[in-house]
């Protein structure tokens, strides 16, 4: 069943989002196409309170804007479509690792927050790199390598088999205390890292964990963890 887009479900919220974004970013324009909101135009990059650069962009707002992240695409060919520039194979920008959405774009954030935060940070980095400067925020590696870096930091381990076992605990609908703890202690989850895994499950959506598990297993794992 096709989900009704957010702007049709809550027209008042859509009008507010449209007004606040266009009041600040005068060269961005909202259009509706096949029931989807698309924002197109010129996006300014500010650095030390002056305009450093501009990028032609297109932003596709998903039907469930409260849950799913908007998709940002660079138009006009300014940025090479390569992984080293954080552009996915489909042409969309990789703003951050999906698991870090709560850090960079927490629930309850507005559409203006999206442009002021992750979108501006992404294009500031691109503008500086174009000028021969380093990435300003210590960006992660792109793609699967970035996902691995995230979990290595989160779990304090570089052992990919342990990371995969933790991810396996995040994908089922319910957590079971009799599972073997993914840390490798040999104890049951309820007697070891059960509370830690529970907190991970609250912060990392199941579908995100599943995508990361499959990507890491394909890239680094030769076998499914026991």
Coordinates of C-alpha atoms in Angstrom, one line a residue:
X1 CA 0.0 0.0 0.0
X2 CA 1.4 3.4 -1.0
X3 CA 2.0 5.7 2.0
X4 CA 0.5 9.2 1.8
X5 CA 3.3 11.8 1.9
X6 CA 3.8 13.9 5.0
X7 CA 2.9 17.1 3.2
X8 CA -0.6 15.8 2.4
X9 CA -1.1 14.3 5.9
X10 CA -0.1 17.6 7.7
X11 CA -0.5 20.6 5.3
X12 CA 0.2 23.0 8.2
X13 CA 3.5 21.4 9.0
X14 CA 4.4 21.4 5.3
X15 CA 3.6 25.1 5.0
X16 CA 5.7 25.9 8.0
X17 CA 8.7 23.9 6.7
X18 CA 8.4 25.5 3.3
X19 CA 8.2 29.0 4.8
X20 CA 11.1 28.7 7.2
X21 CA 13.4 27.1 4.6
X22 CA 12.7 29.6 1.8
X23 CA 12.9 32.6 4.2
X24 CA 16.5 31.7 4.9
X25 CA 17.5 30.0 1.7
X26 CA 16.0 32.3 -1.0
X27 CA 17.3 30.3 -3.9
X28 CA 15.7 27.0 -2.9
X29 CA 12.3 26.2 -4.4
X30 CA 9.7 23.6 -3.4
X31 CA 7.9 21.5 -6.1
X32 CA 5.6 18.6 -5.9
X33 CA 6.0 15.7 -8.3
X34 CA 4.0 12.5 -8.2
X35 CA 3.0 13.1 -4.6
X36 CA 6.6 13.7 -3.5
X37 CA 8.1 17.0 -2.3
X38 CA 11.3 18.0 -4.1
X39 CA 13.5 21.0 -3.3
X40 CA 15.7 22.4 -6.0
X41 CA 18.0 25.4 -6.3
X42 CA 21.2 27.0 -5.3
X43 CA 22.5 26.3 -1.8
X44 CA 25.0 28.7 -0.1
X45 CA 27.9 27.6 1.9
X46 CA 29.0 30.0 4.7
X47 CA 32.4 30.0 6.3
X48 CA 33.5 32.5 8.9
X49 CA 30.3 34.5 8.3
X50 CA 30.8 34.9 4.6
X51 CA 29.6 33.0 1.6
X52 CA 32.3 30.7 0.5
X53 CA 30.6 28.8 -2.3
X54 CA 27.3 27.7 -3.8
X55 CA 26.1 24.3 -5.0
X56 CA 23.2 23.4 -7.3
X57 CA 21.2 20.7 -5.4
X58 CA 18.1 18.6 -5.4
X59 CA 16.6 17.3 -2.2
X60 CA 13.9 14.6 -2.2
X61 CA 11.7 14.5 0.9
X62 CA 10.5 11.0 1.7
X63 CA 6.8 10.3 2.3
X64 CA 7.5 9.5 6.0
X65 CA 9.6 12.6 6.7
X66 CA 9.4 12.1 10.5
X67 CA 11.3 8.8 10.2
X68 CA 13.3 8.7 6.9
X69 CA 16.1 11.0 5.9
X70 CA 15.8 13.3 2.9
X71 CA 18.0 12.4 -0.1
X72 CA 20.4 15.0 -1.3
X73 CA 21.8 15.0 -4.8
X74 CA 24.3 17.5 -6.4
X75 CA 23.3 18.7 -9.8
X76 CA 25.4 20.4 -12.4
X77 CA 28.4 18.1 -12.1
X78 CA 30.3 20.1 -9.5
X79 CA 31.3 17.2 -7.3
X80 CA 32.8 14.0 -8.9
X81 CA 30.5 11.0 -8.3
X82 CA 33.2 9.1 -6.5
X83 CA 33.3 7.5 -3.1
X84 CA 36.2 9.7 -1.9
X85 CA 33.9 12.7 -2.2
X86 CA 31.1 10.9 -0.3
X87 CA 28.8 10.4 -3.3
X88 CA 27.1 7.1 -3.5
X89 CA 26.8 5.1 -6.7
X90 CA 23.2 6.3 -7.2
X91 CA 24.4 9.9 -7.2
X92 CA 23.1 10.8 -3.8
X93 CA 25.3 12.4 -1.1
X94 CA 26.3 10.3 1.9
X95 CA 25.8 12.8 4.7
X96 CA 26.7 10.5 7.6
X97 CA 26.6 6.8 8.6
X98 CA 22.9 5.8 9.0
X99 CA 23.5 4.7 12.6
X100 CA 24.5 8.3 13.5
X101 CA 21.2 9.9 12.5
X102 CA 20.4 10.5 16.1
X103 CA 23.6 12.4 16.5
X104 CA 23.4 14.6 13.4
X105 CA 19.7 14.8 12.8
X106 CA 17.7 13.6 15.9
X107 CA 14.0 12.9 15.9
X108 CA 12.0 16.1 16.2
X109 CA 14.4 18.1 14.0
X110 CA 12.9 20.4 11.4
X111 CA 13.5 20.6 7.7
X112 CA 15.4 23.8 8.3
X113 CA 17.6 22.0 10.9
X114 CA 18.4 19.5 8.1
X115 CA 19.7 22.2 5.8
X116 CA 21.5 24.2 8.6
X117 CA 23.1 21.0 10.0
X118 CA 24.1 18.0 7.9
X119 CA 23.5 19.6 4.5
X120 CA 25.6 22.6 5.3
X121 CA 28.3 20.6 6.9
X122 CA 28.5 18.3 3.9
X123 CA 28.9 21.1 1.4
X124 CA 31.3 23.1 3.6
X125 CA 33.5 20.1 3.5
X126 CA 33.2 19.8 -0.3
X127 CA 33.9 23.5 -0.8
X128 CA 37.1 23.3 1.3
X129 CA 38.3 20.2 -0.4
X130 CA 37.8 21.9 -3.7
X131 CA 40.3 24.5 -2.4
X132 CA 42.8 22.0 -1.4
X133 CA 42.0 22.0 2.3
X134 CA 41.4 18.9 4.4
X135 CA 38.0 17.7 5.4
X136 CA 37.0 20.0 8.3
X137 CA 35.2 17.5 10.5
X138 CA 37.4 14.4 10.4
X139 CA 35.0 12.6 8.1
X140 CA 34.7 8.9 8.3
X141 CA 35.7 6.6 5.4
X142 CA 33.0 6.3 2.8
X143 CA 30.6 3.4 2.5
X144 CA 31.2 0.0 4.2
X145 CA 34.5 1.2 5.7
X146 CA 32.8 4.0 7.4
X147 CA 30.2 1.6 8.9
X148 CA 33.0 -0.6 10.2
X149 CA 34.7 2.5 11.8
X150 CA 31.5 3.4 13.5
X151 CA 31.0 0.0 15.1
X152 CA 34.7 -0.3 16.0
X153 CA 34.4 2.9 18.0
X154 CA 31.0 2.0 19.5
X155 CA 32.0 -1.5 20.6
X156 CA 35.7 -0.8 21.3
X157 CA 36.8 -3.7 19.1
X158 CA 38.3 -4.2 15.7
X159 CA 37.2 -7.8 15.5
X160 CA 34.7 -8.0 12.7
X161 CA 33.3 -11.3 13.9
X162 CA 32.3 -9.6 17.2
X163 CA 30.8 -6.7 15.4
X164 CA 28.7 -9.0 13.3
X165 CA 27.5 -10.9 16.3
X166 CA 26.4 -7.6 17.9
X167 CA 24.6 -6.7 14.8
X168 CA 22.8 -10.1 14.7
X169 CA 21.4 -9.2 18.1
X170 CA 20.0 -5.9 16.8
X171 CA 18.0 -7.3 13.9
X172 CA 15.3 -9.6 15.5
X173 CA 12.1 -8.1 16.7
X174 CA 12.7 -9.1 20.3
X175 CA 15.8 -9.5 22.5
X176 CA 16.1 -12.9 24.1
X177 CA 18.1 -13.3 27.4
X178 CA 19.2 -16.8 26.5
X179 CA 21.2 -15.7 23.5
X180 CA 24.9 -16.1 23.7
X181 CA 26.5 -12.7 24.4
X182 CA 28.1 -11.3 21.3
X183 CA 31.2 -10.1 23.3
X184 CA 32.6 -13.7 23.2
X185 CA 32.5 -14.4 26.9
X186 CA 30.5 -17.6 26.4
X187 CA 27.9 -16.4 28.9
X188 CA 24.2 -15.8 28.2
X189 CA 23.2 -12.3 27.2
X190 CA 21.1 -11.7 30.3
X191 CA 24.2 -12.4 32.5
X192 CA 26.6 -10.3 30.4
X193 CA 26.0 -7.4 28.0
X194 CA 22.2 -7.6 27.9
X195 CA 21.5 -4.1 29.1
X196 CA 24.1 -2.7 26.6
X197 CA 22.5 -4.5 23.7
X198 CA 19.1 -3.3 24.8
X199 CA 20.3 0.3 24.7
X200 CA 21.8 -0.3 21.2
X201 CA 18.4 -1.6 20.0
X202 CA 16.8 1.6 21.2
X203 CA 19.1 3.8 19.3
X204 CA 19.8 1.8 16.1
X205 CA 16.7 0.8 14.0
X206 CA 16.4 -2.8 13.1
X207 CA 16.4 -2.2 9.3
X208 CA 19.5 0.0 9.6
X209 CA 21.3 -2.8 11.6
X210 CA 20.2 -5.4 9.1
X211 CA 21.6 -3.3 6.1
X212 CA 24.9 -2.8 8.0
X213 CA 25.2 -6.5 8.9
X214 CA 24.7 -7.6 5.3
X215 CA 27.1 -5.0 4.0
X216 CA 29.9 -5.8 6.6
X217 CA 29.4 -9.6 6.1
X218 CA 29.7 -9.3 2.4
X219 CA 32.8 -7.1 2.6
X220 CA 34.7 -8.6 5.5
X221 CA 33.0 -11.7 6.8
X222 CA 33.6 -15.1 5.2
X223 CA 31.1 -16.9 7.3
X224 CA 28.0 -16.1 9.4
X225 CA 29.0 -15.8 13.0
X226 CA 28.0 -18.7 15.2

